[in-house]
Amino acid sequence: MTERALNTLAAAVTDWSEDKSKREALVQLGRSVLIKWLLSRALDDSNKLEQAEAEHTLLNLLADATTASAVLNCEGALPKLLELLARTSDAEKLNSSLLTASAQVTLTQVPSLDEIKEVIDQARSESSVLTQQVAVRIMGNWAEASVINCGKIATMQGGQALTQVAAAAASAGHNRQLEYELVRTMALLARDCPLTQSLGIGTWLRQLLYIAADAAAMKHWKLASQALDGFSLCLWQLGEADGALASSNVFALLHRLSVEPDQLLRRSIVTAIGALSHPDNMNDDERQLWTEQILQWMCSSDTGPEIRFACGQALAGLAAAPGLEGLQIAHKWLADLLVFFSKDVTAYSAVRLKDEVFNEQTHQSFQNAVAVMPLFARSVAAELREASDQVGAYQEPPLDPEHLVTSVVSQAEAQLRSIQIADSVLVKAMKTLCALVSHDDAKQQWLQSTAILALLQRLTMQDPLTPEAAHMVPHPILASLGESTPLGIWRQSARIIAMISADASSQSMIRHTAWIPWLQAAASIEDCKLSSHAGRALLHLDSARCFPSKDTYQFEHNLYEPEMLQRIKSTVADLQSEVEEAVDQIQNALGNNEAVLERQASHQQAGPRLVMRDGVHLFDPTAPHHKVLAQRGVATMAAGAPVVDVVFVHGIRGGAFATWRREGVHNVQPGHKPGNLDHLYCWPSTWLPQDVPQARLLSMEYAAPASGWEAESMPLHGTVGQLLNRLIAAGVGQRPVVFVTHRSPLLPQHLLQPSNVHTIMHTLMRILMHLCLHTTHQKACLVSVTERLCLVVVKNFETCSYCTTRKRHPGIVESSLCAL
């Protein structure tokens, strides 16, 4: 093509690039050939007019996201654009266009090592700050696009180049745009690059701190926050910081920044403390100071959920310190949660009925009422702090050597007593926390945002206080439950997890932790309460998986999770559905239509999601029909679903399991757990699951003191309202239901009051039996319970093992009753 024809073509291309629709058509027709030709003309200094026309055309193409993507993803184009930026007379305009375009475009073209080397060399070049800005931005875009690109950048010494650029920028006068690009690229590489040693990210720590300090001095909070986040990412990859750096610079800067009001900066400070929480990075005094500061931020009313979650993660890192120091931090954490929740409490005694009138307003008041007074919750928090401090209290040894051995022994005994007292107060504090949040979904969501799972893990699984406590619960699965953790802490931990897992949006947070195997082991343990709480939590996770929630918590996103792993997790659900469709096609091709229909029927859901609220217990947590309801919905009638619900309601001074124990096991026996709540001693757990396996066995728990001197309790209507909501959420009323009461003021006719439940009663009660069990007639009543349950099952469904056994071997039942 002649020179004149080329000039004519160049002029036409320039004219077409002025119009958006024409420039898109131009790029589609010319593709990479056109772009390379424009770049070659723009870099040719022999003809200034042609060079200016080519630059103008490239600027027009960079102005639109579609055409800019074609330019930036053209093979070999990025190094040439950087070269053009270093040579052009209109560098400011080209720099702005390149930064804008690179922010809108994803670099899908896989760069070669030569391209990466050229861009890194341009970043090292100090001839133009504008060129450095774009070069570092391109490196960040490559790192964001692929983990492979991160490895290539590390291989070509890109990490060292970033260190040089940051040091040169600090000495030559800070350029905010260049610092933004440096911080972003360092953070992306630290997060995703598999070759961290080749990157040399340890040399980035000081540079990131310098950028954060200077930005904060100039009130550039966003840059300061991003620099601290990059610092934290580097620390997470390294495991620990340089000793001199950690002792001299970091904490002084963080203390200075902590007084600033910016919330974004505060979140980054908390994240940095979590990254610095390794014992080698932080001394005891700093750990205690930051614990108090972070607790103050977390419990502040103006703190958002993301910052609260970051505070919880940082506290988890601080509490991970070995020994008593870490446990004391966990105790302070729990104590401050009690104080926070005690500020907005409606106690039972504060709710009053006027002239015994029960309406919707009083019903809602009772739903949010709790069984503890605010003053009591604060006193428990103070008691926990005091007991925790006493565990690690130092006592001066005696000067007389003769009394030294005696003093050491007495101090060891006193230490053991203080540990046992701290454990006892800890259990009471956890019970109080459950009472404060168990009836309020908003408080449970707030509790989730404090990383409560990390706190429970520290208290339950990690570094227990005393090994002597392991003998309290002899069981083969103690290794997975944490051998020396007292049983009460296990129970309350499982209870809290069961409460927060009732919210379907929390399932991903729980599944990404070590709680699943712990809950599975706890659900099969002999203790009734622990197995019930763990079983409820597992059922919630199953139902949340089958009934996914549209709402998700943004604070659960892991800042330090590699981008590739995040993308893999996001596509698992889509791949699962595609695999299931492919399996169906294969089954159809093989003529196995029944298998396809069976699988499709297993995914059909009936009724709302199963939710086992606090206070609803399971006598047989491992029964298979519980899982059917969790996966298929509470109204399902599929195979394996229960055919009848049996609800046990205790009486005054009773309990969900203690009321239904066999006679003679109320006191603590040697070699057994306090309270003797094993399934072996609870007759509904040992008898009914075998005789009536089609029945779902539930037990209700509520406050039932004999008088106000013993504990707080609500009026009858308030208790009924709370219990009804729990029963309906558990699916009671979707099938025949039997109530078994024991000297209970909550008679079934109270549950039938239309004024209490309005239209709910049409679906709640179908079959009603009311049995008052007394010790003097225990044998006859127990036989009556089983016989009537069998009557329900036989009349409506099929025969049961109890009826068959009683007809064929009548002495077996009588001998079992005598054993009870």
Short mmCIF file of N, CA, C and O in Angstrom, two decimals, residues 553-624:
data_model
loop_
_atom_site.label_atom_id
_atom_site.label_comp_id
_atom_site.label_asym_id
_atom_site.label_seq_id
_atom_site.Cartn_x
_atom_site.Cartn_y
_atom_site.Cartn_z
N TYR A 553 -24.62 -12.45 55.02
CA TYR A 553 -23.87 -11.45 55.77
C TYR A 553 -22.57 -11.14 55.05
O TYR A 553 -21.75 -12.03 54.82
N GLN A 554 -22.37 -9.88 54.73
CA GLN A 554 -21.17 -9.50 54.01
C GLN A 554 -19.93 -9.61 54.88
O GLN A 554 -18.84 -9.80 54.38
N PHE A 555 -20.10 -9.50 56.21
CA PHE A 555 -18.92 -9.52 57.07
C PHE A 555 -18.28 -10.88 57.15
O PHE A 555 -17.18 -11.01 57.67
N GLU A 556 -18.95 -11.93 56.67
CA GLU A 556 -18.35 -13.24 56.76
C GLU A 556 -17.34 -13.48 55.64
O GLU A 556 -16.68 -14.49 55.61
N HIS A 557 -17.24 -12.54 54.69
CA HIS A 557 -16.28 -12.70 53.60
C HIS A 557 -14.86 -12.67 54.16
O HIS A 557 -14.51 -11.83 54.98
N ASN A 558 -14.03 -13.59 53.73
CA ASN A 558 -12.68 -13.70 54.23
C ASN A 558 -11.75 -12.85 53.38
O ASN A 558 -11.53 -13.12 52.21
N LEU A 559 -11.21 -11.79 53.98
CA LEU A 559 -10.34 -10.87 53.25
C LEU A 559 -9.08 -11.57 52.77
O LEU A 559 -8.49 -11.18 51.77
N TYR A 560 -8.65 -12.60 53.50
CA TYR A 560 -7.36 -13.22 53.22
C TYR A 560 -7.50 -14.50 52.41
O TYR A 560 -6.55 -15.25 52.27
N GLU A 561 -8.67 -14.78 51.89
CA GLU A 561 -8.89 -15.98 51.11
C GLU A 561 -8.47 -15.72 49.67
O GLU A 561 -8.85 -14.73 49.07
N PRO A 562 -7.69 -16.61 49.05
CA PRO A 562 -7.26 -16.39 47.67
C PRO A 562 -8.44 -16.24 46.73
O PRO A 562 -9.49 -16.86 46.90
N GLU A 563 -8.26 -15.40 45.72
CA GLU A 563 -9.34 -15.10 44.79
C GLU A 563 -9.80 -16.36 44.06
O GLU A 563 -10.99 -16.56 43.83
N MET A 564 -8.86 -17.22 43.70
CA MET A 564 -9.24 -18.43 42.99
C MET A 564 -10.14 -19.31 43.85
O MET A 564 -11.12 -19.89 43.36
N LEU A 565 -9.83 -19.42 45.16
CA LEU A 565 -10.66 -20.24 46.04
C LEU A 565 -12.05 -19.66 46.17
O LEU A 565 -13.05 -20.39 46.22
N GLN A 566 -12.17 -18.33 46.20
CA GLN A 566 -13.48 -17.70 46.26
C GLN A 566 -14.30 -18.02 45.00
O GLN A 566 -15.50 -18.31 45.08
N ARG A 567 -13.65 -17.99 43.85
CA ARG A 567 -14.36 -18.28 42.61
C ARG A 567 -14.79 -19.75 42.56
O ARG A 567 -15.89 -20.07 42.08
N ILE A 568 -13.95 -20.63 43.07
CA ILE A 568 -14.32 -22.05 43.08
C ILE A 568 -15.54 -22.27 43.94
O ILE A 568 -16.49 -22.97 43.55
N LYS A 569 -15.56 -21.66 45.13
CA LYS A 569 -16.71 -21.83 46.02
C LYS A 569 -17.98 -21.27 45.41
O LYS A 569 -19.07 -21.81 45.60
N SER A 570 -17.86 -20.17 44.68
CA SER A 570 -19.06 -19.55 44.12
C SER A 570 -19.67 -20.37 43.00
O SER A 570 -20.84 -20.19 42.66
N THR A 571 -18.92 -21.27 42.38
CA THR A 571 -19.44 -22.07 41.26
C THR A 571 -19.81 -23.49 41.64
O THR A 571 -20.30 -24.24 40.80
N VAL A 572 -19.60 -23.87 42.89
CA VAL A 572 -19.89 -25.25 43.28
C VAL A 572 -21.37 -25.57 43.13
O VAL A 572 -21.75 -26.63 42.63
N ALA A 573 -22.24 -24.65 43.58
CA ALA A 573 -23.68 -24.91 43.50
C ALA A 573 -24.14 -25.07 42.04
O ALA A 573 -24.94 -25.96 41.72
N ASP A 574 -23.62 -24.21 41.16
CA ASP A 574 -24.00 -24.33 39.75
C ASP A 574 -23.53 -25.66 39.16
O ASP A 574 -24.26 -26.32 38.41
N LEU A 575 -22.32 -26.05 39.49
CA LEU A 575 -21.80 -27.31 38.97
C LEU A 575 -22.60 -28.50 39.49
O LEU A 575 -22.83 -29.47 38.78
N GLN A 576 -23.03 -28.41 40.76
CA GLN A 576 -23.81 -29.51 41.33
C GLN A 576 -25.12 -29.72 40.56
O GLN A 576 -25.50 -30.85 40.27
N SER A 577 -25.81 -28.62 40.24
CA SER A 577 -27.06 -28.76 39.50
C SER A 577 -26.81 -29.32 38.09
O SER A 577 -27.59 -30.13 37.59
N GLU A 578 -25.72 -28.89 37.46
CA GLU A 578 -25.42 -29.40 36.13
C GLU A 578 -25.09 -30.90 36.19
O GLU A 578 -25.50 -31.67 35.30
N VAL A 579 -24.37 -31.32 37.21
CA VAL A 579 -24.04 -32.74 37.34
C VAL A 579 -25.30 -33.56 37.55
O VAL A 579 -25.46 -34.65 36.98
N GLU A 580 -26.23 -33.05 38.38
CA GLU A 580 -27.47 -33.78 38.61
C GLU A 580 -28.29 -33.92 37.32
O GLU A 580 -28.86 -34.98 37.05
N GLU A 581 -28.32 -32.87 36.52
CA GLU A 581 -29.03 -32.97 35.24
C GLU A 581 -28.37 -33.99 34.31
O GLU A 581 -29.05 -34.77 33.61
N ALA A 582 -27.05 -34.01 34.31
CA ALA A 582 -26.34 -34.98 33.47
C ALA A 582 -26.61 -36.41 33.94
O ALA A 582 -26.79 -37.32 33.12
N VAL A 583 -26.65 -36.62 35.25
CA VAL A 583 -26.95 -37.95 35.78
C VAL A 583 -28.36 -38.38 35.38
O VAL A 583 -28.60 -39.54 35.01
N ASP A 584 -29.31 -37.44 35.44
CA ASP A 584 -30.68 -37.76 35.02
C ASP A 584 -30.72 -38.18 33.55
O ASP A 584 -31.43 -39.12 33.17
N GLN A 585 -29.97 -37.48 32.71
CA GLN A 585 -29.95 -37.83 31.29
C GLN A 585 -29.37 -39.22 31.07
O GLN A 585 -29.86 -40.01 30.26
N ILE A 586 -28.33 -39.56 31.82
CA ILE A 586 -27.72 -40.88 31.70
C ILE A 586 -28.70 -41.96 32.16
O ILE A 586 -28.85 -43.02 31.52
N GLN A 587 -29.38 -41.69 33.30
CA GLN A 587 -30.34 -42.66 33.80
C GLN A 587 -31.49 -42.86 32.80
O GLN A 587 -31.95 -43.99 32.59
N ASN A 588 -31.96 -41.78 32.21
CA ASN A 588 -33.02 -41.91 31.21
C ASN A 588 -32.54 -42.70 29.99
O ASN A 588 -33.29 -43.51 29.43
N ALA A 589 -31.31 -42.44 29.58
CA ALA A 589 -30.78 -43.18 28.43
C ALA A 589 -30.66 -44.66 28.72
O ALA A 589 -30.82 -45.50 27.83
N LEU A 590 -30.39 -45.01 29.98
CA LEU A 590 -30.29 -46.41 30.37
C LEU A 590 -31.64 -47.03 30.67
O LEU A 590 -31.72 -48.21 31.01
N GLY A 591 -32.70 -46.22 30.61
CA GLY A 591 -34.03 -46.74 30.88
C GLY A 591 -34.38 -46.83 32.34
O GLY A 591 -35.38 -47.44 32.72
N ASN A 592 -33.57 -46.21 33.20
CA ASN A 592 -33.80 -46.26 34.65
C ASN A 592 -34.58 -45.03 35.08
O ASN A 592 -34.08 -44.16 35.79
N ASN A 593 -35.83 -44.93 34.61
CA ASN A 593 -36.63 -43.75 34.91
C ASN A 593 -37.04 -43.68 36.38
O ASN A 593 -37.25 -42.60 36.92
N GLU A 594 -37.16 -44.83 37.02
CA GLU A 594 -37.57 -44.83 38.43
C GLU A 594 -36.54 -44.14 39.31
O GLU A 594 -36.89 -43.43 40.24
N ALA A 595 -35.27 -44.35 39.01
CA ALA A 595 -34.22 -43.70 39.81
C ALA A 595 -34.28 -42.19 39.64
O ALA A 595 -34.08 -41.43 40.60
N VAL A 596 -34.58 -41.73 38.44
CA VAL A 596 -34.69 -40.28 38.20
C VAL A 596 -35.87 -39.70 38.97
O VAL A 596 -35.76 -38.67 39.63
N LEU A 597 -37.01 -40.38 38.88
CA LEU A 597 -38.19 -39.89 39.60
C LEU A 597 -37.97 -39.90 41.10
O LEU A 597 -38.41 -38.99 41.81
N GLU A 598 -37.27 -40.93 41.58
CA GLU A 598 -37.01 -41.00 43.03
C GLU A 598 -36.12 -39.85 43.48
O GLU A 598 -36.34 -39.23 44.51
N ARG A 599 -35.08 -39.55 42.68
CA ARG A 599 -34.20 -38.45 43.06
C ARG A 599 -34.92 -37.11 43.00
O ARG A 599 -34.76 -36.26 43.86
N GLN A 600 -35.73 -36.90 41.97
CA GLN A 600 -36.47 -35.65 41.86
C GLN A 600 -37.49 -35.51 42.99
O GLN A 600 -37.70 -34.42 43.51
N ALA A 601 -38.11 -36.64 43.38
CA ALA A 601 -39.07 -36.58 44.48
C ALA A 601 -38.38 -36.26 45.79
O ALA A 601 -38.94 -35.61 46.67
N SER A 602 -37.11 -36.72 45.94
CA SER A 602 -36.39 -36.45 47.18
C SER A 602 -36.06 -34.98 47.34
O SER A 602 -35.78 -34.52 48.45
N HIS A 603 -36.10 -34.21 46.25
CA HIS A 603 -35.81 -32.78 46.32
C HIS A 603 -37.08 -31.94 46.49
O HIS A 603 -36.98 -30.72 46.60
N GLN A 604 -38.22 -32.57 46.45
CA GLN A 604 -39.46 -31.81 46.63
C GLN A 604 -39.62 -31.45 48.09
O GLN A 604 -39.49 -32.29 48.97
N GLN A 605 -39.92 -30.20 48.34
CA GLN A 605 -40.01 -29.70 49.70
C GLN A 605 -41.45 -29.35 50.02
O GLN A 605 -42.20 -28.88 49.16
N ALA A 606 -41.82 -29.59 51.27
CA ALA A 606 -43.19 -29.35 51.72
C ALA A 606 -43.15 -28.56 53.02
O ALA A 606 -42.51 -28.97 53.99
N GLY A 607 -43.80 -27.43 52.99
CA GLY A 607 -43.89 -26.64 54.21
C GLY A 607 -42.68 -25.77 54.43
O GLY A 607 -41.69 -25.82 53.69
N PRO A 608 -42.71 -24.96 55.46
CA PRO A 608 -41.58 -24.07 55.74
C PRO A 608 -40.37 -24.83 56.27
O PRO A 608 -40.42 -26.03 56.55
N ARG A 609 -39.28 -24.10 56.42
CA ARG A 609 -38.03 -24.68 56.91
C ARG A 609 -38.14 -25.05 58.38
O ARG A 609 -38.79 -24.36 59.17
N LEU A 610 -37.50 -26.15 58.76
CA LEU A 610 -37.49 -26.59 60.16
C LEU A 610 -36.60 -25.68 60.98
O LEU A 610 -35.43 -25.46 60.64
N VAL A 611 -37.11 -25.15 62.08
CA VAL A 611 -36.36 -24.32 63.01
C VAL A 611 -36.66 -24.80 64.42
O VAL A 611 -37.81 -24.77 64.86
N MET A 612 -35.63 -25.25 65.13
CA MET A 612 -35.78 -25.72 66.51
C MET A 612 -35.27 -24.61 67.43
O MET A 612 -34.08 -24.50 67.70
N ARG A 613 -36.19 -23.79 67.90
CA ARG A 613 -35.84 -22.66 68.74
C ARG A 613 -35.29 -23.12 70.08
O ARG A 613 -35.48 -24.26 70.50
N ASP A 614 -34.62 -22.18 70.75
CA ASP A 614 -34.10 -22.47 72.08
C ASP A 614 -35.26 -22.82 73.01
O ASP A 614 -36.27 -22.10 73.07
N GLY A 615 -35.14 -23.90 73.74
CA GLY A 615 -36.20 -24.36 74.61
C GLY A 615 -36.94 -25.57 74.06
O GLY A 615 -37.72 -26.19 74.77
N VAL A 616 -36.71 -25.92 72.79
CA VAL A 616 -37.26 -27.13 72.20
C VAL A 616 -36.14 -28.16 72.12
O VAL A 616 -35.13 -27.93 71.47
N HIS A 617 -36.32 -29.29 72.80
CA HIS A 617 -35.27 -30.29 72.89
C HIS A 617 -35.68 -31.58 72.19
O HIS A 617 -36.87 -31.85 71.99
N LEU A 618 -34.67 -32.39 71.88
CA LEU A 618 -34.86 -33.67 71.20
C LEU A 618 -34.46 -34.80 72.14
O LEU A 618 -33.34 -34.81 72.65
N PHE A 619 -35.38 -35.73 72.37
CA PHE A 619 -35.04 -36.89 73.17
C PHE A 619 -34.15 -37.86 72.40
O PHE A 619 -33.36 -38.59 72.99
N ASP A 620 -34.28 -37.87 71.09
CA ASP A 620 -33.52 -38.79 70.26
C ASP A 620 -32.92 -38.00 69.09
O ASP A 620 -33.44 -38.05 67.96
N PRO A 621 -31.83 -37.26 69.32
CA PRO A 621 -31.30 -36.37 68.27
C PRO A 621 -30.85 -37.07 67.01
O PRO A 621 -30.83 -36.46 65.95
N THR A 622 -30.47 -38.34 67.11
CA THR A 622 -29.95 -39.03 65.93
C THR A 622 -31.03 -39.78 65.15
O THR A 622 -30.70 -40.51 64.21
N ALA A 623 -32.31 -39.63 65.53
CA ALA A 623 -33.38 -40.30 64.80
C ALA A 623 -33.41 -39.83 63.36
O ALA A 623 -33.32 -38.62 63.08
N PRO A 624 -33.56 -40.74 62.39
CA PRO A 624 -33.49 -40.33 60.97
C PRO A 624 -34.63 -39.43 60.55
O PRO A 624 -34.48 -38.66 59.59
#
